[in-house]
Amino acid sequence: MNPYALSMIVSSLALGTILTLSSYHWILAWIGLEINTLAIIPMMTKTPHPRAIEAATKYFLTQAAASALILFSSILNAFILGEWSINTPPHPASAILLSIAIAMKLGVAPFHFWLPEVLQGSTLQTGLILSTWQKLAPMALLLQLSQSVNLNLMLVLGLLSAFIGGWGGINQTQIRKVLAFSSVAHLGWMVTILKISPQLTILNFILYILMTSTLFLTFMNLNTKNMYELSTTWSKTPTLIALSMLSLLSLSGLPPLTGFLPKWLIAQEMIKQNMIMFTLIILMTTLLSLFFYLRLTYSMSLTLAPNLSSSPSLWSFSPKTTLATPMILSLLLLPMTPTILTIM
């Protein structure tokens, strides 16, 4: 891509996100979301492929529908209360419509259908932006609405997302689709605890971005897009693959890795609220997600591609310095739990 066009697109992405994060007026927030949507589409269509065009079209239509719903609900709220400020508690009907619209933008089930197809039609670089940066602005709006949202609606959306995110990823062999369903499952945990403890939603969101970025950067370094290609990577970069395997297990929430931290704290908080049965059910749904994470780790570390014993083994010594910091953080933050809770 032309460097001038790329710089304009990246600037527009940053501008849209910052505008939404710093806005106090619903129209300004809506404009920021629209700038974000329009900026990412050229990045999705830079590869002239039918799948990329299809992904960009699906993304645009879904985001346009969600933006229209945000605009409608904010106008309805202004009509009823005479108030455009985001910080003012909205009318209950507007709050429900806004929650649904933002859930559609994030890819929370049952509004998640666009996310796996759009990620599959995009490159890994664009998929990284879609899975991390593009979720900042909608999540900021949802956090500002945290005390006004309907608790039962959030619990239903969260449980549905955790279940569908685990169930949908079981039969997938494409890495981008697996990461898309992983995103749906993690968003379910964030949405579930949103009204009860917004601080835990922020913590979960930050750790999700950290772990997802680590895996996307790893797969970009390995240049792999499906599980079958992963089986050839162990002989080339064994250290990176071993650490990537641990990152996948961290994303699944296994102790003593970083990914266990948000699930542990969220489950503890829900038990304090006497939601014991709900906590048990949502914890059981993580077993579905764990299954496809283990499939990926099996392909990466326990499967070797067929080769002759006399064939030379390629060994990559190129240092992956860009991966060092996110990899360490996505694996070893659990002992820092007391410090993190103090900061939060």
Short mmCIF file of C-alpha atoms in Angstrom, two decimals, residues 12 15 24 30 32 67 73 109 124 139 142 183 200 212 230 237 320 344:
data_model
loop_
_atom_site.label_atom_id
_atom_site.label_comp_id
_atom_site.label_asym_id
_atom_site.label_seq_id
_atom_site.Cartn_x
_atom_site.Cartn_y
_atom_site.Cartn_z
CA SER A 12 -8.02 8.16 10.66
CA LEU A 15 -8.59 9.99 15.18
CA TYR A 24 -19.14 13.66 25.98
CA TRP A 30 -21.12 8.33 16.67
CA GLY A 32 -15.78 8.75 15.86
CA SER A 67 -24.23 2.89 14.00
CA SER A 73 -31.34 5.33 20.43
CA ALA A 109 -23.39 -13.19 20.50
CA LEU A 124 -3.49 -11.37 9.72
CA MET A 139 -15.88 -0.90 24.72
CA LEU A 142 -20.14 0.33 26.93
CA SER A 183 -12.89 -13.15 20.86
CA LEU A 200 -12.89 -6.27 36.10
CA THR A 212 -4.59 -11.81 21.32
CA LEU A 230 1.31 -25.27 12.19
CA THR A 237 11.37 -22.25 15.51
CA LYS A 320 11.79 -12.05 17.54
CA MET A 344 -7.54 -1.01 39.64
#
